[in-house]
Amino acid sequence: MAEKSAEQQLFAMRHSLAHIMATAIQELYPKAKFGVGPVVENGFYYDVDLPAKLGEEDLAKIEAKMREVIKADYPFEHSTMKLDEAMKYFKDKDQTYKLDLLGDLKQHGTTVAKDIDRSQLGVGDGAKVEEVGIYTDGPFTDLCRGPHVASTGQVGAFKLMRVSGAYWRGNENNAQLQRVYGVGFTTEKELDEHLAMLEEAAKRDHRKLGKELDLFVSSPLIGGGLPLFTPRGTVIREELNELSQSFRLDRGYQRVAIPHMAKLDAYRVSGHFEKFPELLRFTSTESGDEFALKPVNCPHHTQIYASRPRSYRDLPVKYLETTMVYRDEKSGELGGLSRVRAITQDDSHVFCREDQVPTIFAELVEDAQKIYRILGLKLSLRLSFRDDSDSWLGDPEAWGRAQAALLRLAKEFKLEHVVAEGEAAIYGPKMDFMATDALGRQWQLATVQLDYAMPQRFELEYIDAEGKVQRPVMVHCAFLGSLERVMSILIEHYAGAFPLWMAPEQVRLAPVNDTAELAEFTEGLRQTLVKVGLRVGVDTSAESVGKKIRAAGVAKVPYTLVLGEKERESGQVSPRLRQGHGNFEGSLKVEELVAVLQREVAERRGTSAL
């Protein structure tokens, strides 16, 4: 048997820890009913139905019992049961949630339960189910396909983290279970490093900093997942959007504007209604037409392209738009800016000939790399391809050509990449750029997608050099993806201390008193800075100079200028720089300071140019 890779071994350890946790819970709470316990990023969880709500003390008890199970070093024993035999076994154990899964398997085979990790069903990928996999460790037996380590003593380092609510199978009409989360690593050192990262992440939480820095708010009256951006937060949104759009405008993209709704028929043609009906909210009108808030922009943009005849000489046609789309996310999955119902996309679509695809992709890949260098995030590449299922739109042969083209491009650009089967868009493969932040966390942000299906579904055409009707190829691109999500990442990446070009308030003026002469000087300086495009605040409070400086530090303002009689008489200022923004000693004439700040903003760098 081939030796497991380190990644496979870690997966098996985490999967085994989920079973060990369930074993401990069963020992402590004999009436516990178990849902599913899959591996997730950095760890595992198990959904359980218990008569009492778990708290911090209970997590400590479960952890202690888990260590007893680990010390016992029970072997993970695999066996199989006929489906009916397994149903009787779990019915006798009063495990109603396992029985629910088995009942679905009996009725539908493995086409059932897209909401459930297949490993939790105890079966392979075939359609017909005659028997299921069972794993036993000591006193606990579970429906499971594996994999596991050889015994409970081989699971490395772990810690239980928290408990949250989770509806059975994600349906709010079902019972709410308690989801117990844990993390697991090969060594104690790796575990300690992860816990330290989580502690730092808690300090940087964008929801906490967003409130402290007055960037965005939420309102129960408006609704969850619908953040409201303050003037300070809106500055960041606009700077990010300008950055994203500037690269495509330089490449000849043209701005378009579309409405925020469309007839449901548009999403029937595109395939989104068929594949993701749960994301759409729609209503009927007096005319009998059904309308939906748009979950995507591509159907609208196809109709701008289709509004007049196109020649091969016209191609590529490049459209650009930053606009909101709407997704009917479950309330329990919403979180600050990272997952919202109103998503601002920096969207673009190119309609081109197939021979133009390499050039279009080359431009977008090059610009994505430049943008993320400016943002201070390191990029890697994931090629998201289709799997062997029948859940994809379009011709499989066209998919094959498209995927081969993306592989070729990745190699030509010498980009480090991985292939992720099953992660494609419904209409075509894509290049997903994965950004790594200051805490080492990876996020999927920029995406470039190749699409043969939608031009076919919307019957888009152009006339080639020989006068024949041809289908264009469509390229979808969003450099930031969601302005809300990228803001949440950048708030945490910079811990709220944004580079000068992005900072909502770039300079704060702190006069030492409120005399008429100094107020006049302060206002003159403010106007000078504002006229060259800088964002300036003035602290006119009655607080001491020390408190004004501390307030500017709390607000993470890059430059603070304390203004007194010396500054007024000399016309020179001594900038105080935010911690971590650089060092400066001495004074500058106002015009020299302006030049320094303009250069730093123009370079879009977070380090001082002084």
mmCIF file of N, CA and C in Angstrom, residues 230-328:
data_model
loop_
_atom_site.group_PDB
_atom_site.id
_atom_site.type_symbol
_atom_site.label_atom_id
_atom_site.label_comp_id
_atom_site.label_asym_id
_atom_site.label_seq_id
_atom_site.Cartn_x
_atom_site.Cartn_y
_atom_site.Cartn_z
ATOM 1 N N THR A 230 -19.862 54.182 6.284
ATOM 2 C CA THR A 230 -19.719 55.560 6.730
ATOM 3 C C THR A 230 -18.864 56.332 5.726
ATOM 4 N N PRO A 231 -18.756 57.670 5.894
ATOM 5 C CA PRO A 231 -17.856 58.405 4.991
ATOM 6 C C PRO A 231 -16.434 57.854 4.987
ATOM 7 N N ARG A 232 -15.928 57.435 6.146
ATOM 8 C CA ARG A 232 -14.554 56.915 6.202
ATOM 9 C C ARG A 232 -14.453 55.579 5.465
ATOM 10 N N GLY A 233 -15.413 54.703 5.675
ATOM 11 C CA GLY A 233 -15.397 53.419 4.979
ATOM 12 C C GLY A 233 -15.593 53.570 3.485
ATOM 13 N N THR A 234 -16.407 54.546 3.095
ATOM 14 C CA THR A 234 -16.662 54.768 1.669
ATOM 15 C C THR A 234 -15.402 55.219 0.957
ATOM 16 N N VAL A 235 -14.533 55.955 1.632
ATOM 17 C CA VAL A 235 -13.255 56.346 1.034
ATOM 18 C C VAL A 235 -12.471 55.104 0.611
ATOM 19 N N ILE A 236 -12.408 54.114 1.495
ATOM 20 C CA ILE A 236 -11.649 52.897 1.183
ATOM 21 C C ILE A 236 -12.284 52.175 0.001
ATOM 22 N N ARG A 237 -13.595 52.048 -0.002
ATOM 23 C CA ARG A 237 -14.299 51.404 -1.127
ATOM 24 C C ARG A 237 -13.949 52.088 -2.445
ATOM 25 N N GLU A 238 -14.005 53.407 -2.446
ATOM 26 C CA GLU A 238 -13.769 54.136 -3.694
ATOM 27 C C GLU A 238 -12.314 54.030 -4.140
ATOM 28 N N GLU A 239 -11.390 54.041 -3.200
ATOM 29 C CA GLU A 239 -9.981 53.883 -3.560
ATOM 30 C C GLU A 239 -9.731 52.501 -4.167
ATOM 31 N N LEU A 240 -10.308 51.473 -3.559
ATOM 32 C CA LEU A 240 -10.133 50.121 -4.086
ATOM 33 C C LEU A 240 -10.750 49.994 -5.478
ATOM 34 N N ASN A 241 -11.923 50.557 -5.653
ATOM 35 C CA ASN A 241 -12.583 50.477 -6.946
ATOM 36 C C ASN A 241 -11.795 51.223 -8.014
ATOM 37 N N GLU A 242 -11.277 52.409 -7.663
ATOM 38 C CA GLU A 242 -10.494 53.180 -8.619
ATOM 39 C C GLU A 242 -9.240 52.411 -9.026
ATOM 40 N N LEU A 243 -8.606 51.755 -8.047
ATOM 41 C CA LEU A 243 -7.424 50.945 -8.346
ATOM 42 C C LEU A 243 -7.768 49.839 -9.332
ATOM 43 N N SER A 244 -8.842 49.113 -9.053
ATOM 44 C CA SER A 244 -9.234 47.996 -9.912
ATOM 45 C C SER A 244 -9.606 48.471 -11.309
ATOM 46 N N GLN A 245 -10.417 49.516 -11.381
ATOM 47 C CA GLN A 245 -10.892 49.976 -12.686
ATOM 48 C C GLN A 245 -9.772 50.577 -13.529
ATOM 49 N N SER A 246 -8.812 51.233 -12.870
ATOM 50 C CA SER A 246 -7.788 51.951 -13.631
ATOM 51 C C SER A 246 -7.012 51.023 -14.561
ATOM 52 N N PHE A 247 -6.732 49.804 -14.105
ATOM 53 C CA PHE A 247 -5.967 48.885 -14.946
ATOM 54 C C PHE A 247 -6.759 48.484 -16.185
ATOM 55 N N ARG A 248 -8.061 48.230 -16.009
ATOM 56 C CA ARG A 248 -8.849 47.797 -17.166
ATOM 57 C C ARG A 248 -9.166 48.956 -18.102
ATOM 58 N N LEU A 249 -9.357 50.138 -17.559
ATOM 59 C CA LEU A 249 -9.568 51.293 -18.436
ATOM 60 C C LEU A 249 -8.346 51.514 -19.312
ATOM 61 N N ASP A 250 -7.167 51.286 -18.748
ATOM 62 C CA ASP A 250 -5.932 51.406 -19.542
ATOM 63 C C ASP A 250 -5.858 50.338 -20.634
ATOM 64 N N ARG A 251 -6.588 49.242 -20.468
ATOM 65 C CA ARG A 251 -6.595 48.155 -21.465
ATOM 66 C C ARG A 251 -7.745 48.296 -22.466
ATOM 67 N N GLY A 252 -8.460 49.420 -22.412
ATOM 68 C CA GLY A 252 -9.507 49.644 -23.401
ATOM 69 C C GLY A 252 -10.885 49.154 -23.018
ATOM 70 N N TYR A 253 -11.104 48.812 -21.751
ATOM 71 C CA TYR A 253 -12.450 48.447 -21.311
ATOM 72 C C TYR A 253 -13.319 49.698 -21.277
ATOM 73 N N GLN A 254 -14.610 49.515 -21.533
ATOM 74 C CA GLN A 254 -15.553 50.631 -21.536
ATOM 75 C C GLN A 254 -16.581 50.417 -20.429
ATOM 76 N N ARG A 255 -16.908 51.506 -19.740
ATOM 77 C CA ARG A 255 -17.891 51.427 -18.666
ATOM 78 C C ARG A 255 -19.292 51.244 -19.238
ATOM 79 N N VAL A 256 -20.077 50.398 -18.571
ATOM 80 C CA VAL A 256 -21.494 50.239 -18.877
ATOM 81 C C VAL A 256 -22.260 50.325 -17.563
ATOM 82 N N ALA A 257 -23.568 50.439 -17.647
ATOM 83 C CA ALA A 257 -24.399 50.501 -16.435
ATOM 84 C C ALA A 257 -25.676 49.717 -16.678
ATOM 85 N N ILE A 258 -26.051 48.896 -15.709
ATOM 86 C CA ILE A 258 -27.228 48.035 -15.854
ATOM 87 C C ILE A 258 -28.119 48.167 -14.634
ATOM 88 N N PRO A 259 -29.400 47.792 -14.740
ATOM 89 C CA PRO A 259 -30.305 47.836 -13.586
ATOM 90 C C PRO A 259 -29.999 46.735 -12.581
ATOM 91 N N HIS A 260 -30.599 46.851 -11.412
ATOM 92 C CA HIS A 260 -30.343 45.911 -10.324
ATOM 93 C C HIS A 260 -31.322 44.743 -10.314
ATOM 94 N N MET A 261 -32.122 44.608 -11.348
ATOM 95 C CA MET A 261 -33.042 43.484 -11.427
ATOM 96 C C MET A 261 -33.231 43.102 -12.883
ATOM 97 N N ALA A 262 -33.812 41.950 -13.101
ATOM 98 C CA ALA A 262 -34.086 41.478 -14.456
ATOM 99 C C ALA A 262 -35.199 40.441 -14.383
ATOM 100 N N LYS A 263 -35.790 40.176 -15.524
ATOM 101 C CA LYS A 263 -36.780 39.100 -15.577
ATOM 102 C C LYS A 263 -36.106 37.775 -15.235
ATOM 103 N N LEU A 264 -36.836 36.944 -14.546
ATOM 104 C CA LEU A 264 -36.298 35.654 -14.142
ATOM 105 C C LEU A 264 -35.880 34.826 -15.354
ATOM 106 N N ASP A 265 -36.505 35.100 -16.498
ATOM 107 C CA ASP A 265 -36.158 34.381 -17.732
ATOM 108 C C ASP A 265 -34.673 34.514 -18.070
ATOM 109 N N ALA A 266 -34.079 35.678 -17.747
ATOM 110 C CA ALA A 266 -32.648 35.878 -18.057
ATOM 111 C C ALA A 266 -31.795 34.852 -17.319
ATOM 112 N N TYR A 267 -32.175 34.517 -16.079
ATOM 113 C CA TYR A 267 -31.393 33.575 -15.284
ATOM 114 C C TYR A 267 -31.782 32.124 -15.588
ATOM 115 N N ARG A 268 -32.928 31.951 -16.218
ATOM 116 C CA ARG A 268 -33.247 30.612 -16.746
ATOM 117 C C ARG A 268 -32.358 30.318 -17.946
ATOM 118 N N VAL A 269 -32.200 31.316 -18.820
ATOM 119 C CA VAL A 269 -31.339 31.125 -19.992
ATOM 120 C C VAL A 269 -29.890 30.930 -19.557
ATOM 121 N N SER A 270 -29.421 31.753 -18.622
ATOM 122 C CA SER A 270 -28.017 31.674 -18.205
ATOM 123 C C SER A 270 -27.713 30.389 -17.447
ATOM 124 N N GLY A 271 -28.739 29.771 -16.837
ATOM 125 C CA GLY A 271 -28.540 28.550 -16.067
ATOM 126 C C GLY A 271 -28.447 28.779 -14.571
ATOM 127 N N HIS A 272 -28.409 30.040 -14.141
ATOM 128 C CA HIS A 272 -28.265 30.312 -12.709
ATOM 129 C C HIS A 272 -29.502 29.902 -11.921
ATOM 130 N N PHE A 273 -30.680 30.072 -12.519
ATOM 131 C CA PHE A 273 -31.897 29.691 -11.801
ATOM 132 C C PHE A 273 -31.954 28.177 -11.597
ATOM 133 N N GLU A 274 -31.514 27.445 -12.598
ATOM 134 C CA GLU A 274 -31.506 25.981 -12.503
ATOM 135 C C GLU A 274 -30.522 25.494 -11.451
ATOM 136 N N LYS A 275 -29.339 26.113 -11.404
ATOM 137 C CA LYS A 275 -28.280 25.624 -10.525
ATOM 138 C C LYS A 275 -28.348 26.209 -9.121
ATOM 139 N N PHE A 276 -28.771 27.466 -9.009
ATOM 140 C CA PHE A 276 -28.741 28.130 -7.696
ATOM 141 C C PHE A 276 -30.055 28.839 -7.383
ATOM 142 N N PRO A 277 -31.177 28.143 -7.427
ATOM 143 C CA PRO A 277 -32.449 28.831 -7.149
ATOM 144 C C PRO A 277 -32.511 29.422 -5.752
ATOM 145 N N GLU A 278 -31.748 28.827 -4.819
ATOM 146 C CA GLU A 278 -31.801 29.309 -3.439
ATOM 147 C C GLU A 278 -31.168 30.680 -3.279
ATOM 148 N N LEU A 279 -30.349 31.124 -4.252
ATOM 149 C CA LEU A 279 -29.705 32.432 -4.147
ATOM 150 C C LEU A 279 -30.574 33.560 -4.699
ATOM 151 N N LEU A 280 -31.666 33.220 -5.365
ATOM 152 C CA LEU A 280 -32.494 34.213 -6.027
ATOM 153 C C LEU A 280 -33.735 34.537 -5.200
ATOM 154 N N ARG A 281 -34.075 35.818 -5.125
ATOM 155 C CA ARG A 281 -35.340 36.266 -4.575
ATOM 156 C C ARG A 281 -36.092 36.961 -5.702
ATOM 157 N N PHE A 282 -37.317 36.575 -5.944
ATOM 158 C CA PHE A 282 -38.028 37.161 -7.070
ATOM 159 C C PHE A 282 -39.478 37.436 -6.719
ATOM 160 N N THR A 283 -40.104 38.262 -7.530
ATOM 161 C CA THR A 283 -41.481 38.667 -7.299
ATOM 162 C C THR A 283 -42.199 38.782 -8.628
ATOM 163 N N SER A 284 -43.527 38.655 -8.608
ATOM 164 C CA SER A 284 -44.334 38.795 -9.815
ATOM 165 C C SER A 284 -44.872 40.215 -9.922
ATOM 166 N N THR A 285 -45.085 40.670 -11.146
ATOM 167 C CA THR A 285 -45.636 42.002 -11.387
ATOM 168 C C THR A 285 -47.032 41.877 -11.979
ATOM 169 N N GLU A 286 -47.685 43.016 -12.154
ATOM 170 C CA GLU A 286 -49.046 43.011 -12.711
ATOM 171 C C GLU A 286 -49.085 42.396 -14.101
ATOM 172 N N SER A 287 -47.980 42.518 -14.837
ATOM 173 C CA SER A 287 -47.928 41.961 -16.190
ATOM 174 C C SER A 287 -47.829 40.446 -16.189
ATOM 175 N N GLY A 288 -47.563 39.883 -15.011
ATOM 176 C CA GLY A 288 -47.376 38.434 -14.927
ATOM 177 C C GLY A 288 -45.940 38.004 -15.038
ATOM 178 N N ASP A 289 -45.033 38.951 -15.337
ATOM 179 C CA ASP A 289 -43.603 38.623 -15.423
ATOM 180 C C ASP A 289 -43.022 38.457 -14.030
ATOM 181 N N GLU A 290 -42.056 37.543 -13.912
ATOM 182 C CA GLU A 290 -41.336 37.359 -12.659
ATOM 183 C C GLU A 290 -39.978 38.054 -12.773
ATOM 184 N N PHE A 291 -39.647 38.850 -11.757
ATOM 185 C CA PHE A 291 -38.383 39.582 -11.735
ATOM 186 C C PHE A 291 -37.545 39.133 -10.548
ATOM 187 N N ALA A 292 -36.241 39.229 -10.707
ATOM 188 C CA ALA A 292 -35.317 38.862 -9.634
ATOM 189 C C ALA A 292 -34.289 39.957 -9.447
ATOM 190 N N LEU A 293 -33.875 40.180 -8.191
ATOM 191 C CA LEU A 293 -32.690 40.992 -7.943
ATOM 192 C C LEU A 293 -31.500 40.233 -8.515
ATOM 193 N N LYS A 294 -30.653 40.908 -9.247
ATOM 194 C CA LYS A 294 -29.611 40.197 -10.001
ATOM 195 C C LYS A 294 -28.569 39.565 -9.079
ATOM 196 N N PRO A 295 -28.327 38.257 -9.223
ATOM 197 C CA PRO A 295 -27.251 37.594 -8.490
ATOM 198 C C PRO A 295 -25.922 37.689 -9.232
ATOM 199 N N VAL A 296 -25.978 37.985 -10.544
ATOM 200 C CA VAL A 296 -24.788 38.130 -11.389
ATOM 201 C C VAL A 296 -25.094 39.196 -12.437
ATOM 202 N N ASN A 297 -24.040 39.668 -13.118
ATOM 203 C CA ASN A 297 -24.204 40.730 -14.115
ATOM 204 C C ASN A 297 -24.110 40.242 -15.556
ATOM 205 N N CYS A 298 -23.606 39.020 -15.739
ATOM 206 C CA CYS A 298 -23.285 38.583 -17.102
ATOM 207 C C CYS A 298 -24.488 38.558 -18.052
ATOM 208 N N PRO A 299 -25.702 38.123 -17.623
ATOM 209 C CA PRO A 299 -26.806 38.156 -18.598
ATOM 210 C C PRO A 299 -27.080 39.555 -19.140
ATOM 211 N N HIS A 300 -26.997 40.570 -18.274
ATOM 212 C CA HIS A 300 -27.214 41.944 -18.722
ATOM 213 C C HIS A 300 -26.171 42.345 -19.761
ATOM 214 N N HIS A 301 -24.914 42.014 -19.485
ATOM 215 C CA HIS A 301 -23.844 42.423 -20.390
ATOM 216 C C HIS A 301 -23.924 41.696 -21.728
ATOM 217 N N THR A 302 -24.423 40.459 -21.723
ATOM 218 C CA THR A 302 -24.593 39.767 -23.013
ATOM 219 C C THR A 302 -25.581 40.509 -23.900
ATOM 220 N N GLN A 303 -26.582 41.120 -23.265
ATOM 221 C CA GLN A 303 -27.605 41.785 -24.065
ATOM 222 C C GLN A 303 -27.126 43.122 -24.617
ATOM 223 N N ILE A 304 -26.162 43.752 -23.946
ATOM 224 C CA ILE A 304 -25.550 44.945 -24.535
ATOM 225 C C ILE A 304 -24.748 44.523 -25.764
ATOM 226 N N TYR A 305 -23.999 43.440 -25.641
ATOM 227 C CA TYR A 305 -23.238 42.927 -26.787
ATOM 228 C C TYR A 305 -24.179 42.572 -27.933
ATOM 229 N N ALA A 306 -25.304 41.921 -27.611
ATOM 230 C CA ALA A 306 -26.218 41.412 -28.645
ATOM 231 C C ALA A 306 -27.106 42.491 -29.245
ATOM 232 N N SER A 307 -26.971 43.734 -28.789
ATOM 233 C CA SER A 307 -27.901 44.789 -29.216
ATOM 234 C C SER A 307 -27.678 45.255 -30.648
ATOM 235 N N ARG A 308 -26.541 44.877 -31.245
ATOM 236 C CA ARG A 308 -26.292 45.247 -32.646
ATOM 237 C C ARG A 308 -25.352 44.222 -33.275
ATOM 238 N N PRO A 309 -25.312 44.154 -34.607
ATOM 239 C CA PRO A 309 -24.433 43.182 -35.273
ATOM 240 C C PRO A 309 -22.964 43.450 -34.946
ATOM 241 N N ARG A 310 -22.188 42.363 -34.865
ATOM 242 C CA ARG A 310 -20.761 42.478 -34.551
ATOM 243 C C ARG A 310 -19.932 41.800 -35.643
ATOM 244 N N SER A 311 -18.828 42.435 -35.987
ATOM 245 C CA SER A 311 -17.867 41.874 -36.931
ATOM 246 C C SER A 311 -16.638 41.401 -36.171
ATOM 247 N N TYR A 312 -15.877 40.521 -36.779
ATOM 248 C CA TYR A 312 -14.619 40.074 -36.164
ATOM 249 C C TYR A 312 -13.682 41.253 -35.918
ATOM 250 N N ARG A 313 -13.849 42.331 -36.736
ATOM 251 C CA ARG A 313 -13.017 43.521 -36.549
ATOM 252 C C ARG A 313 -13.362 44.247 -35.247
ATOM 253 N N ASP A 314 -14.611 44.070 -34.746
ATOM 254 C CA ASP A 314 -15.043 44.746 -33.517
ATOM 255 C C ASP A 314 -14.436 44.114 -32.271
ATOM 256 N N LEU A 315 -14.017 42.849 -32.411
ATOM 257 C CA LEU A 315 -13.602 42.103 -31.231
ATOM 258 C C LEU A 315 -12.129 42.340 -30.915
ATOM 259 N N PRO A 316 -11.744 42.379 -29.639
ATOM 260 C CA PRO A 316 -12.612 42.097 -28.487
ATOM 261 C C PRO A 316 -13.464 43.310 -28.077
ATOM 262 N N VAL A 317 -14.666 43.006 -27.575
ATOM 263 C CA VAL A 317 -15.531 44.003 -26.955
ATOM 264 C C VAL A 317 -15.383 43.836 -25.450
ATOM 265 N N LYS A 318 -15.008 44.932 -24.760
ATOM 266 C CA LYS A 318 -14.674 44.844 -23.339
ATOM 267 C C LYS A 318 -15.571 45.767 -22.525
ATOM 268 N N TYR A 319 -16.341 45.182 -21.600
ATOM 269 C CA TYR A 319 -17.231 45.959 -20.745
ATOM 270 C C TYR A 319 -16.741 45.914 -19.294
ATOM 271 N N LEU A 320 -16.937 47.015 -18.598
ATOM 272 C CA LEU A 320 -16.502 47.152 -17.212
ATOM 273 C C LEU A 320 -17.611 47.813 -16.407
ATOM 274 N N GLU A 321 -17.851 47.285 -15.213
ATOM 275 C CA GLU A 321 -18.856 47.890 -14.345
ATOM 276 C C GLU A 321 -18.619 47.457 -12.906
ATOM 277 N N THR A 322 -18.708 48.410 -11.987
ATOM 278 C CA THR A 322 -18.733 48.080 -10.566
ATOM 279 C C THR A 322 -20.162 48.275 -10.090
ATOM 280 N N THR A 323 -20.777 47.213 -9.635
ATOM 281 C CA THR A 323 -22.195 47.256 -9.288
ATOM 282 C C THR A 323 -22.494 46.175 -8.272
ATOM 283 N N MET A 324 -23.638 46.305 -7.623
ATOM 284 C CA MET A 324 -24.029 45.313 -6.620
ATOM 285 C C MET A 324 -24.798 44.158 -7.243
ATOM 286 N N VAL A 325 -24.552 42.970 -6.709
ATOM 287 C CA VAL A 325 -25.391 41.809 -6.972
ATOM 288 C C VAL A 325 -25.927 41.331 -5.625
ATOM 289 N N TYR A 326 -26.937 40.479 -5.675
ATOM 290 C CA TYR A 326 -27.648 40.119 -4.447
ATOM 291 C C TYR A 326 -27.778 38.608 -4.334
ATOM 292 N N ARG A 327 -27.473 38.090 -3.160
ATOM 293 C CA ARG A 327 -27.555 36.651 -2.905
ATOM 294 C C ARG A 327 -28.373 36.437 -1.636
ATOM 295 N N ASP A 328 -29.273 35.483 -1.663
ATOM 296 C CA ASP A 328 -30.133 35.207 -0.511
ATOM 297 C C ASP A 328 -29.411 34.260 0.440
#
